[in-house]
Coordinates of C-alpha atoms (C1' of nucleotides) in Angstrom, one line a residue:
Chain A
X1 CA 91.2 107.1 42.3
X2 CA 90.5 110.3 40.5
X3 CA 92.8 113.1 40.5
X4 CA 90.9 115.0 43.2
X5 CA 90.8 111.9 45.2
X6 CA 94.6 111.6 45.6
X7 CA 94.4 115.0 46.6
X8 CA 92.4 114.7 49.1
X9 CA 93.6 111.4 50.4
X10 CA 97.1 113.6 50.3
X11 CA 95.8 116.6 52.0
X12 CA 94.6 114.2 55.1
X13 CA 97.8 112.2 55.3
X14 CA 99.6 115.6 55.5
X15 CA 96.9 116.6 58.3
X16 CA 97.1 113.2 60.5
X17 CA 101.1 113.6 60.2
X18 CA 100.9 117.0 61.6
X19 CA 98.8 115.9 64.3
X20 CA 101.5 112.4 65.1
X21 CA 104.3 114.3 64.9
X22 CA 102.9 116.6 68.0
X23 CA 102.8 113.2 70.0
X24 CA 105.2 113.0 72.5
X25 CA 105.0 109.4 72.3
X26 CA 106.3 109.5 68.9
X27 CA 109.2 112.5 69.3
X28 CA 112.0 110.5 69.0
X29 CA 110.8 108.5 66.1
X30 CA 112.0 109.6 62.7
X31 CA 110.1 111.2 60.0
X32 CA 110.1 108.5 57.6
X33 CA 108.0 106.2 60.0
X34 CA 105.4 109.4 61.2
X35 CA 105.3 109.3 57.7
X36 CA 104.2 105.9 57.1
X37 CA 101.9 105.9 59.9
X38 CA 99.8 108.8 58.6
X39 CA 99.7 107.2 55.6
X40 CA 98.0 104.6 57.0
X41 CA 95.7 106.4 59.4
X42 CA 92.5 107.3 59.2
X43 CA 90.8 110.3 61.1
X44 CA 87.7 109.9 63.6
X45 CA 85.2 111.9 64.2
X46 CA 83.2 111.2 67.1
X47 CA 80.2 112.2 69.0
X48 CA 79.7 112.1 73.2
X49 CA 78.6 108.8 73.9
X50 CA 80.1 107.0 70.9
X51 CA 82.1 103.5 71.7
X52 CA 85.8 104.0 70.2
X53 CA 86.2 99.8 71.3
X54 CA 84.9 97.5 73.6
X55 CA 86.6 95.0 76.1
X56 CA 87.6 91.7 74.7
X57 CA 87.4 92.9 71.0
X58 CA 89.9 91.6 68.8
X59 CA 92.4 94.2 68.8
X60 CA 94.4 95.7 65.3
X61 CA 94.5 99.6 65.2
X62 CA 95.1 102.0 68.4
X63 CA 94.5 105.5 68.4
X64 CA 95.7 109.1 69.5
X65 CA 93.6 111.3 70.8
X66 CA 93.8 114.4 69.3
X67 CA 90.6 116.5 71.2
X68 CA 88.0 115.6 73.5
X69 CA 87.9 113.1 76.0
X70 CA 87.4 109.4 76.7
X71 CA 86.7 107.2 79.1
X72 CA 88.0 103.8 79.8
X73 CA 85.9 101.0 81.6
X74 CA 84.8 97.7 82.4
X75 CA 81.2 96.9 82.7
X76 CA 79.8 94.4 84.2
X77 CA 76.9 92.1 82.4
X78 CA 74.2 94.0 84.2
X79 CA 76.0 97.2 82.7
X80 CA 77.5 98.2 85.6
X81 CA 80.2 100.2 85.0
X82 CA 84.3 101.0 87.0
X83 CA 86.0 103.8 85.3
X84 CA 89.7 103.1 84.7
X85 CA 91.2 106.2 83.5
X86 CA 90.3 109.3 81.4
X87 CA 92.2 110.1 78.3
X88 CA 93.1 113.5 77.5
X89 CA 94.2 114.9 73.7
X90 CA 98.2 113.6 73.2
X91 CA 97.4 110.7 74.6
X92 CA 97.2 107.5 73.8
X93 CA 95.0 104.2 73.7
X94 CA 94.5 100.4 72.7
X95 CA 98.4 100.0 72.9
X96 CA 98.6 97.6 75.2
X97 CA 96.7 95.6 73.4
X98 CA 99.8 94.1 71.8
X99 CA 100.4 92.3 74.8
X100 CA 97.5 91.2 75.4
X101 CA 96.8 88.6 72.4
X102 CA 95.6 91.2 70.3
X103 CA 92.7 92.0 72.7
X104 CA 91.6 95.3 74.2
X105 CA 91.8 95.3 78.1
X106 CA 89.2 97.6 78.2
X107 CA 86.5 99.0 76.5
X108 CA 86.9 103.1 75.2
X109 CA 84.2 105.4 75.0
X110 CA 83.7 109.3 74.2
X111 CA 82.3 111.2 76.8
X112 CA 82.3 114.4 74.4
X113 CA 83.2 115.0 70.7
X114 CA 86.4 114.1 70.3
X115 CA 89.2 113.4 67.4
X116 CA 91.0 110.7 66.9
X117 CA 93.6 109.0 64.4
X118 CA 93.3 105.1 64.5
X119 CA 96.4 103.9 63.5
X120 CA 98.0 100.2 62.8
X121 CA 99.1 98.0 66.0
X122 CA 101.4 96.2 63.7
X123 CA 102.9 99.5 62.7
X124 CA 103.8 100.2 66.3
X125 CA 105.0 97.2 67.3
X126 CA 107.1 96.2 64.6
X127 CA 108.6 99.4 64.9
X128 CA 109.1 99.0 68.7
X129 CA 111.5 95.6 67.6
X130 CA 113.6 97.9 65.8
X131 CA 113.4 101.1 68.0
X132 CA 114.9 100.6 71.2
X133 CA 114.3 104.3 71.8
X134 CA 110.3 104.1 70.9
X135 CA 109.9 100.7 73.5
X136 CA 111.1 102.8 76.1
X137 CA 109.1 105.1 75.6
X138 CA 105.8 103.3 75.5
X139 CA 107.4 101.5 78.7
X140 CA 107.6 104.8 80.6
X141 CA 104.4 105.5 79.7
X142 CA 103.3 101.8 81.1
X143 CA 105.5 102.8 83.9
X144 CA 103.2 106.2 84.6
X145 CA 100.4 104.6 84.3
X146 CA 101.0 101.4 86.5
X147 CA 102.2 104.3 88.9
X148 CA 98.8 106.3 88.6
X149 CA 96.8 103.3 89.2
X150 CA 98.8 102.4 92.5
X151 CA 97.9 106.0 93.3
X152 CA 94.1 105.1 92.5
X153 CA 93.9 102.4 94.3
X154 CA 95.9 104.0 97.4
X155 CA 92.7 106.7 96.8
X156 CA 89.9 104.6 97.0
X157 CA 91.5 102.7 100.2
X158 CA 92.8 105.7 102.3
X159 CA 90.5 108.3 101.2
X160 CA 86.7 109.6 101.6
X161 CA 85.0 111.0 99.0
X162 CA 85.7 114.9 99.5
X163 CA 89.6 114.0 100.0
X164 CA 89.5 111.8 96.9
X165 CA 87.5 114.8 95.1
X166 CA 90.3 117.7 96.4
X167 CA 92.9 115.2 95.3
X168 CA 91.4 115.1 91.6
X169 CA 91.1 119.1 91.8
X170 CA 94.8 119.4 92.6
X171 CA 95.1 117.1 90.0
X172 CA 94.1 120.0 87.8
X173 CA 96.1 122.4 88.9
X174 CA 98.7 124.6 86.9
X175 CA 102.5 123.2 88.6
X176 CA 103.7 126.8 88.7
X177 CA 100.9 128.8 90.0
X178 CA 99.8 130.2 93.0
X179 CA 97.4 132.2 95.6
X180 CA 93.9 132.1 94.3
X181 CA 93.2 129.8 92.0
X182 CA 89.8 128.9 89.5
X183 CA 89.4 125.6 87.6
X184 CA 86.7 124.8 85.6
X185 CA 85.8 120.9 86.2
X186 CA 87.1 119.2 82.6
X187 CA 84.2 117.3 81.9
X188 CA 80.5 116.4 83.9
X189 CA 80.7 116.1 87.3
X190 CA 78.7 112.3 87.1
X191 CA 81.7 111.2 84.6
X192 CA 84.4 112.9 87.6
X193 CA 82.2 110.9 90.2
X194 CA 82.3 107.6 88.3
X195 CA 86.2 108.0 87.5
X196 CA 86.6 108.8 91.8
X197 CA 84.5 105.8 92.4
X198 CA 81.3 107.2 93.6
X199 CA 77.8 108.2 93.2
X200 CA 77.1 111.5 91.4
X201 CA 75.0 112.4 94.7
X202 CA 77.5 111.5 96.6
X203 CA 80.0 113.6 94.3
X204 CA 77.5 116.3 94.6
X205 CA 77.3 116.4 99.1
X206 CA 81.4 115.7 99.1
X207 CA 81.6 118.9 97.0
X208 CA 79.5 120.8 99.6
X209 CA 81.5 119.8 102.3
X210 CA 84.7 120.6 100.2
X211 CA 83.2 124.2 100.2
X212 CA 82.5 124.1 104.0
X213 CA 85.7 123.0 105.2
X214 CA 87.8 125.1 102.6
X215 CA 86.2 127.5 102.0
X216 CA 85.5 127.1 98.1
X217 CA 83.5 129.3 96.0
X218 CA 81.4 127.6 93.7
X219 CA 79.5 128.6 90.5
X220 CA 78.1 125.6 88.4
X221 CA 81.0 124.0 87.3
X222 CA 83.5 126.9 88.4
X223 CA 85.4 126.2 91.1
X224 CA 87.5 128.7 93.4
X225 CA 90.5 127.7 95.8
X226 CA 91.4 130.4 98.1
X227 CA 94.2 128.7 100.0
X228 CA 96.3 125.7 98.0
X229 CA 98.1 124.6 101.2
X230 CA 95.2 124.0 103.0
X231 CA 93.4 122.1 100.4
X232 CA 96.9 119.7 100.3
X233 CA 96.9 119.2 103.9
X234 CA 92.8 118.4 103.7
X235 CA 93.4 115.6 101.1
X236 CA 97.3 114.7 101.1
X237 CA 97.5 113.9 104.7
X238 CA 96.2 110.8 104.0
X239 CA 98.4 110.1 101.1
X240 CA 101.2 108.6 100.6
X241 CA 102.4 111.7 98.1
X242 CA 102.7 115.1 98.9
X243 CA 101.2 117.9 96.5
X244 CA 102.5 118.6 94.0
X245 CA 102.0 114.8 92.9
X246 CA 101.7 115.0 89.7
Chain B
X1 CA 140.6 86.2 98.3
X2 CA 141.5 83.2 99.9
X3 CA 141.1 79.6 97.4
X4 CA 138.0 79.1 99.9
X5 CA 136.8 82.3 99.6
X6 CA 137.2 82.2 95.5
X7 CA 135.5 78.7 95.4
X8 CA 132.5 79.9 98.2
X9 CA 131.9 82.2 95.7
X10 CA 131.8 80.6 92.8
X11 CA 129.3 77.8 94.2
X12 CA 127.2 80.8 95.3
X13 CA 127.0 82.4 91.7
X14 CA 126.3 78.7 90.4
X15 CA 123.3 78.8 92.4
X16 CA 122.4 82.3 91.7
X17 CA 121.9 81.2 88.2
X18 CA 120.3 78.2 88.7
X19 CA 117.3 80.4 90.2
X20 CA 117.8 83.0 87.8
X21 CA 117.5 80.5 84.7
X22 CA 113.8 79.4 86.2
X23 CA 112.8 82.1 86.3
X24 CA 109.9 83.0 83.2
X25 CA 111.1 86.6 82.2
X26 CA 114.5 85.4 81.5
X27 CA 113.6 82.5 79.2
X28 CA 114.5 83.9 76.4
X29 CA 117.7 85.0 77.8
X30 CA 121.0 83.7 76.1
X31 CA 123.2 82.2 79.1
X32 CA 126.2 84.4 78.7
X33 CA 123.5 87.4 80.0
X34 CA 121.8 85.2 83.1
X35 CA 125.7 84.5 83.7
X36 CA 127.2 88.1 83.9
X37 CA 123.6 88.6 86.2
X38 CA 124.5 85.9 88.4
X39 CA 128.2 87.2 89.2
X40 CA 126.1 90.5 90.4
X41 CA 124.1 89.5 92.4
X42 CA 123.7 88.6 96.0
X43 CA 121.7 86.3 97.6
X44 CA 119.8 87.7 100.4
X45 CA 117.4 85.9 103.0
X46 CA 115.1 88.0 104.9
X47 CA 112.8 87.4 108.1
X48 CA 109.0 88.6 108.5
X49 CA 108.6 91.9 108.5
X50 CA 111.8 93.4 107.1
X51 CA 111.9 95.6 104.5
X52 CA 113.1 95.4 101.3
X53 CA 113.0 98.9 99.9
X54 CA 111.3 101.8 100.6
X55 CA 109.1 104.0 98.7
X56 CA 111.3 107.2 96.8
X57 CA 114.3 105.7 97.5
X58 CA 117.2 105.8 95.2
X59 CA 117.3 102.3 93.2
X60 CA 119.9 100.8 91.7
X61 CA 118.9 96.9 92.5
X62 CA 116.2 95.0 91.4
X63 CA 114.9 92.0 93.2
X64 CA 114.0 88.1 91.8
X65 CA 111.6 86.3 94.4
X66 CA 112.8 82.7 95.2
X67 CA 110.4 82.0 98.1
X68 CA 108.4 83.7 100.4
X69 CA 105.9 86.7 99.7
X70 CA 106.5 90.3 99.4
X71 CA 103.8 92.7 100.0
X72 CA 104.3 95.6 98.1
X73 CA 102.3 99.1 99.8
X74 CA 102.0 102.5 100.0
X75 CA 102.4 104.6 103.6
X76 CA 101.4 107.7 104.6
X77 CA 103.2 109.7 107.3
X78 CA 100.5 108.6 109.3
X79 CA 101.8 105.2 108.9
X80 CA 98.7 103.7 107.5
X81 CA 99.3 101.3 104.3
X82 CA 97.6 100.8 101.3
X83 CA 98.7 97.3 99.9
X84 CA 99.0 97.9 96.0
X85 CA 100.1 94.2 95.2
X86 CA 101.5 90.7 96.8
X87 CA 105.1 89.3 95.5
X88 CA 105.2 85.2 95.5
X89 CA 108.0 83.4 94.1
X90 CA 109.2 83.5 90.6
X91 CA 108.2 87.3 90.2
X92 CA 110.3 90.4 90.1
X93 CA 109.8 93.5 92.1
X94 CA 111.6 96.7 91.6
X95 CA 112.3 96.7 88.3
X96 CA 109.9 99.3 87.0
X97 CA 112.4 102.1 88.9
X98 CA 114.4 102.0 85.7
X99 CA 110.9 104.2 84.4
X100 CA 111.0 106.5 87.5
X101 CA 114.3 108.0 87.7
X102 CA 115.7 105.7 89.1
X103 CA 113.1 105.7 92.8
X104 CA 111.0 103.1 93.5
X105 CA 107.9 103.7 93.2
X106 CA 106.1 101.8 96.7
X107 CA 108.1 99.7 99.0
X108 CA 108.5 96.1 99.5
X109 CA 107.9 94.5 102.5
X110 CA 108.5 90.4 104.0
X111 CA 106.0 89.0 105.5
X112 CA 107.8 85.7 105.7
X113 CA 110.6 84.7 105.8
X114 CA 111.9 85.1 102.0
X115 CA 114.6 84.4 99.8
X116 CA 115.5 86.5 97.3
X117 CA 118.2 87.6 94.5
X118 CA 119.4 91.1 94.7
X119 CA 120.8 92.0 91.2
X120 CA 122.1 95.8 89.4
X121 CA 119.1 97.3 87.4
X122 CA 121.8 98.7 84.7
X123 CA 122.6 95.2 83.8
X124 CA 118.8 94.7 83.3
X125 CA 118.4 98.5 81.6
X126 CA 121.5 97.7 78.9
X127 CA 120.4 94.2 78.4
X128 CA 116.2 95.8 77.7
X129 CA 117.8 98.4 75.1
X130 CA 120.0 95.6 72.9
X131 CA 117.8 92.2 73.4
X132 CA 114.3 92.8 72.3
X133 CA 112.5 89.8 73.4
X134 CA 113.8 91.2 76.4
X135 CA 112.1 94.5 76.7
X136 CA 108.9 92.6 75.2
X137 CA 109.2 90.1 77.9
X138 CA 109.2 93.0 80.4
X139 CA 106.4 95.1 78.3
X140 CA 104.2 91.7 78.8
X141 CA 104.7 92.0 82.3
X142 CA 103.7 95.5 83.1
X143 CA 100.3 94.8 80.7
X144 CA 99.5 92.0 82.7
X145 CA 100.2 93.8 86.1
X146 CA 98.6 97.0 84.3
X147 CA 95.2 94.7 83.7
X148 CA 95.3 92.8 87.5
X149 CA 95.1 97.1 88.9
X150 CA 92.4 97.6 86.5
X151 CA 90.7 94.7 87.9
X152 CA 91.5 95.8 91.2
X153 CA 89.7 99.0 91.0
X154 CA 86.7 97.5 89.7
X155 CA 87.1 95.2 92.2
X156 CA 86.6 98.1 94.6
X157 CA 84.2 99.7 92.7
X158 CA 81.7 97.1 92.2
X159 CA 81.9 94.3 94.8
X160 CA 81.4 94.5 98.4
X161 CA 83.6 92.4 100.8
X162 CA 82.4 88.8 100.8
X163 CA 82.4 89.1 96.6
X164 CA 85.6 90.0 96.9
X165 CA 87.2 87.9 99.2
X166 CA 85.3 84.5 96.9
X167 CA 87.1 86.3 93.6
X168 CA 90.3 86.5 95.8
X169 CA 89.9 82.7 96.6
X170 CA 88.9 81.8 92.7
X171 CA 91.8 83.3 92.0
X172 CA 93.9 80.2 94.2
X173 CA 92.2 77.4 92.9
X174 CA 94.5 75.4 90.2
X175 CA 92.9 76.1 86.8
X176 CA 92.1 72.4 85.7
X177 CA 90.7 71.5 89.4
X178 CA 86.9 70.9 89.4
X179 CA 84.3 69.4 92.0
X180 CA 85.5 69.7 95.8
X181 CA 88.6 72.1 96.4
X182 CA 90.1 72.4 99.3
X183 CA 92.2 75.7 99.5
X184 CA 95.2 76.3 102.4
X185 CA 95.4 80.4 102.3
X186 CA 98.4 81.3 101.4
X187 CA 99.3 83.8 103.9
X188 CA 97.8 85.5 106.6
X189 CA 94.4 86.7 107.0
X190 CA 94.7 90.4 107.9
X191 CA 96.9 90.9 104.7
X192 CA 94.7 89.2 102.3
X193 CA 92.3 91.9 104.4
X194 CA 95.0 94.7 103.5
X195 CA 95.2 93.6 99.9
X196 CA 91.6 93.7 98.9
X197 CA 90.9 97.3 101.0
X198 CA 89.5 96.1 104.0
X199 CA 89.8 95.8 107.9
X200 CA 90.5 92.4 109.3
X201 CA 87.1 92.4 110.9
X202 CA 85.4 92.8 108.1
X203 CA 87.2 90.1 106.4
X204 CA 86.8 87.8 109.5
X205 CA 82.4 88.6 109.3
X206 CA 82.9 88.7 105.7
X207 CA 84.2 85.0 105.3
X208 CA 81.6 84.2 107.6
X209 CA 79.1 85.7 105.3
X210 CA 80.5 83.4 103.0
X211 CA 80.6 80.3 104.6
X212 CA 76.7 80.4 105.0
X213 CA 75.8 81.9 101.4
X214 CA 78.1 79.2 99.7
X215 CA 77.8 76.6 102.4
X216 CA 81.9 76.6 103.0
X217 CA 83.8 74.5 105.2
X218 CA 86.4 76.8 107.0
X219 CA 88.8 75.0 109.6
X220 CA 91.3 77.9 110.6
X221 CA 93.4 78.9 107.3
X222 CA 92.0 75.7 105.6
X223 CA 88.7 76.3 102.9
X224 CA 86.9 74.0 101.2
X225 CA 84.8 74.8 98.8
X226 CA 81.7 72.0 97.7
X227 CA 80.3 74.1 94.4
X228 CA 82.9 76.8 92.7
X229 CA 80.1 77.0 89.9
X230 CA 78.1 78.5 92.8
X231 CA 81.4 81.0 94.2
X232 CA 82.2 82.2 90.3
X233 CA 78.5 83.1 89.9
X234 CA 78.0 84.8 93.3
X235 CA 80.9 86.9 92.4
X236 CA 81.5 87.3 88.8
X237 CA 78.2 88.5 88.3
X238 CA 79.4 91.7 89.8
X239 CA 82.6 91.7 87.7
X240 CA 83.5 92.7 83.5
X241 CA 85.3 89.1 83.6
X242 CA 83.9 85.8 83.9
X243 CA 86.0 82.8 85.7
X244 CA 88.2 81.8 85.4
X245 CA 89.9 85.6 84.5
X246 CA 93.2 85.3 85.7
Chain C
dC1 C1' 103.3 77.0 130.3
dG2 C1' 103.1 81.6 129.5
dA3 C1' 103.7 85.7 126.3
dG4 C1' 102.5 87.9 122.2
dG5 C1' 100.5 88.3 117.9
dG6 C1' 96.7 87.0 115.1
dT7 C1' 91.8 86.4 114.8
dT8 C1' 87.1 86.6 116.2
dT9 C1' 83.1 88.7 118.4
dG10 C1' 80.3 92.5 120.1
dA11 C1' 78.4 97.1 120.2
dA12 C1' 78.1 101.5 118.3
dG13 C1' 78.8 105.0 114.9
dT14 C1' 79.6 106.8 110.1
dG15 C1' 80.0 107.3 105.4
dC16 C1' 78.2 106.1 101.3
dA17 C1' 74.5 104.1 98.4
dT18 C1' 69.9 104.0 97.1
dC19 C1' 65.5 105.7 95.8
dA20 C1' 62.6 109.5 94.9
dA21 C1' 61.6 114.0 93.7
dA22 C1' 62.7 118.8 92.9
dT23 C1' 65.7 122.0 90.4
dA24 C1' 69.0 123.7 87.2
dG25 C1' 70.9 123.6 82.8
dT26 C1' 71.2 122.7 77.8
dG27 C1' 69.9 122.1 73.3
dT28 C1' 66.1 122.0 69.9
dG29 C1' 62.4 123.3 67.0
dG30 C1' 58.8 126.4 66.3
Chain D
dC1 C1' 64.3 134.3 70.7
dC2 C1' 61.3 131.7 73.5
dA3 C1' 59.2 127.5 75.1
dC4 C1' 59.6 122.8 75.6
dA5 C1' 61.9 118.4 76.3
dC6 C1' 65.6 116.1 78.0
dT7 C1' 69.5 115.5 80.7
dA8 C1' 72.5 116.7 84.6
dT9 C1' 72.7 118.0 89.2
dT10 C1' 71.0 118.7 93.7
dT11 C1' 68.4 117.7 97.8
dG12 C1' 65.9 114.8 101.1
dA13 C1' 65.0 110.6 103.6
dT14 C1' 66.4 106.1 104.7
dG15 C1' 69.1 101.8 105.0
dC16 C1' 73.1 99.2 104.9
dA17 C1' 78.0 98.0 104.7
dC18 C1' 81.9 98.8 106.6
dT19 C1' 84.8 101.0 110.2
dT20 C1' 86.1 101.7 114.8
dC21 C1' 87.0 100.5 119.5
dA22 C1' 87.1 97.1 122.9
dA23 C1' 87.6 92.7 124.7
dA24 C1' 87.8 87.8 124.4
dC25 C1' 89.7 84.0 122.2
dC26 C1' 93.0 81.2 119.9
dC27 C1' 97.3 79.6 118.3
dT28 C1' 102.1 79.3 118.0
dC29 C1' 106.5 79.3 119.6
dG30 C1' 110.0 80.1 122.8

DNA sequence: CGAGGGTTTGAAGTGCATCAAATAGTGTGG
DNA sequence: CCACACTATTTGATGCACTTCAAACCCTCG
């Protein structure tokens, strides 16, 4: 490498180490393996609509995501699609591919421009033999997410689609405030509809009845809720969590 | 304690650990650890319908299935249930509290009569943070529980009734079986309704559904099934994974 | 044999999906 | 900066899958 070379190669290691050591994942690791991850990383770039990985690919870097968003799926042959979970920046994804013979569970896919640092599965989990600290975490991040998905599927059996829909918006919701309230929807409402388990159209109608019934004001993808304890009772009623449920 | 009582309870901590050794996540467990298990933990036998925890209680016990089933469900306050996952023998339950402070995270109910070990999570939590094929063991579980929700909910998402209930009953058949199965159901028919999200109507019209599409022979709780080349393409062609995908 | 829970069947209603078309919104190149 | 093209969203009309409620049936077990 030429001179300049190293120095750029240096600048970006420096750069993806900022970035890891901001992980919450990693804040009880020391500096000397952040270290060795960056230097190993590699930062990503990506557009809306760009696969990260596909289901059932052999499996041997996982990645942070450091902006943007991503969806995780299966599809079906026909192309079909069920969306598993949405993945926010400081989180996370392809771990679990470690215990899965090295193949991803699912297949990972931007749904806007989004950054990423790929990173080494070997890294992690030989790291995670030594690190008793680091296993638990990435267990109590399993532990969330097994949680979330009993959640989901609670959701999809208990409620309709404008409860499942003021669920998701509570979901959105700063803990500590309260009175009025305005969210702005995080992403397109067709990608919030697939991740709920419905149509867009149907997103679309369960919205307007959402407004009805609470009273919402609603500009584009704007949304207004006047009264917080009335939108809990709508949707967490038939819940087995109360609101705040994190 | 009386000599009886000392030697009662010896025999039943012999047994206790006779169970506890079968059982797949301890396998890599020296015997010193499955023995200081067995001298904590109770033997408990429970009828249909009791319940073995409840959702956001405190836990300090985890549970090893000997026999029997376990549902494991969400309630509202409403008192309907959303079944999140079945418990058969050989499986834990409970465990994952150590990742939620210390509360279970949905409760556990019989619905047979059921044998089961009773044994202190802390034992279990120390054990995970010195013995790393331990905490791997564990890890491997949650993935593979973490991938049977993902299925779930595409499950839900993408297949109507009778598709499910045939990927519910691929999911029985013993993987090296081929030609003419004959499959007892393992439990009964409105909580095999429960567990895949739907009434016990729908599952009763559903079956029959199936019975004419696949040309089934149903006698009560007893299926048989003439062409599962026919069943994994009727419902697997709605589905990300191909049979057999346990 | 009778009681009680589990299952099936029937009739009716509802929520969501589907298909089609109109409208709003967004980014692009002239 | 506007006009056009393309995508996202909404709206309408219709059909179907599942739910709900009610009653009959079946099966098991005391």
């Amino acid at each position: 490498m030429s001179l300049t070379k190293i120095k750029r190669a240096n600048q970006m290691t420096e750069q993806i180490h900022y970035h890891l050591s901001n992980l919450s994942l990693f804040q009880a690791c020391d500096s000397v393996f952040i270290r060795e991850l960056a230097r190993n990383g590699h930062l990503l770039c990506m557009q809306k609509g760009q696969l990260i990985f596909g289901r059932g690919e052999s499996a041997n870097r996982f990645f942070a995501c450091l902006s943007g968003t991503i969806k995780l799926f299966r599809e079906t042959s026909g192309g079909v699609q069920a969306v598993v979970d949405i993945i926010h920046a400081g989180q996370i994804l392809g771990e679990s591919s470690i215990f899965h013979t090295h193949i991803y569970p699912v297949s990972a896919e931007c749904i806007e421009k989004t950054d990423l640092i790929s990173l080494p599965l070997a890294l992690l989990e030989d790291r995670m033999r030594q690190d008793t600290a680091l296993a638990f975490a990435v267990m109590r991040m399993m532990a969330n997410q097994q949680r979330q998905q009993d959640h989901e599927i609670e959701n999809r059996t208990l409620k309709n689609a404008p409860q499942r829909i003021a669920c998701f918006l509570l979901g959105l919701i700063d803990r500590n405030k309260t009175g009025r309230i305005t969210i702005d929807l995080p992403y397109e409402k067709s990608v919030i509809a697939a991740r709920l388990g419905m149509q867009p159209e149907t997103f679309s109608r369960a919205l307007q009845t959402l407004k009805r019934d609470l009273n919402l004001d609603i500009a584009g993808t704007r949304i207004t809720i006047k009264d917080i304890q009335n939108m809990a009772a709508y949707t967490c009623n038939a819940c087995s969590s109360e609101f705040p449920c994190a």
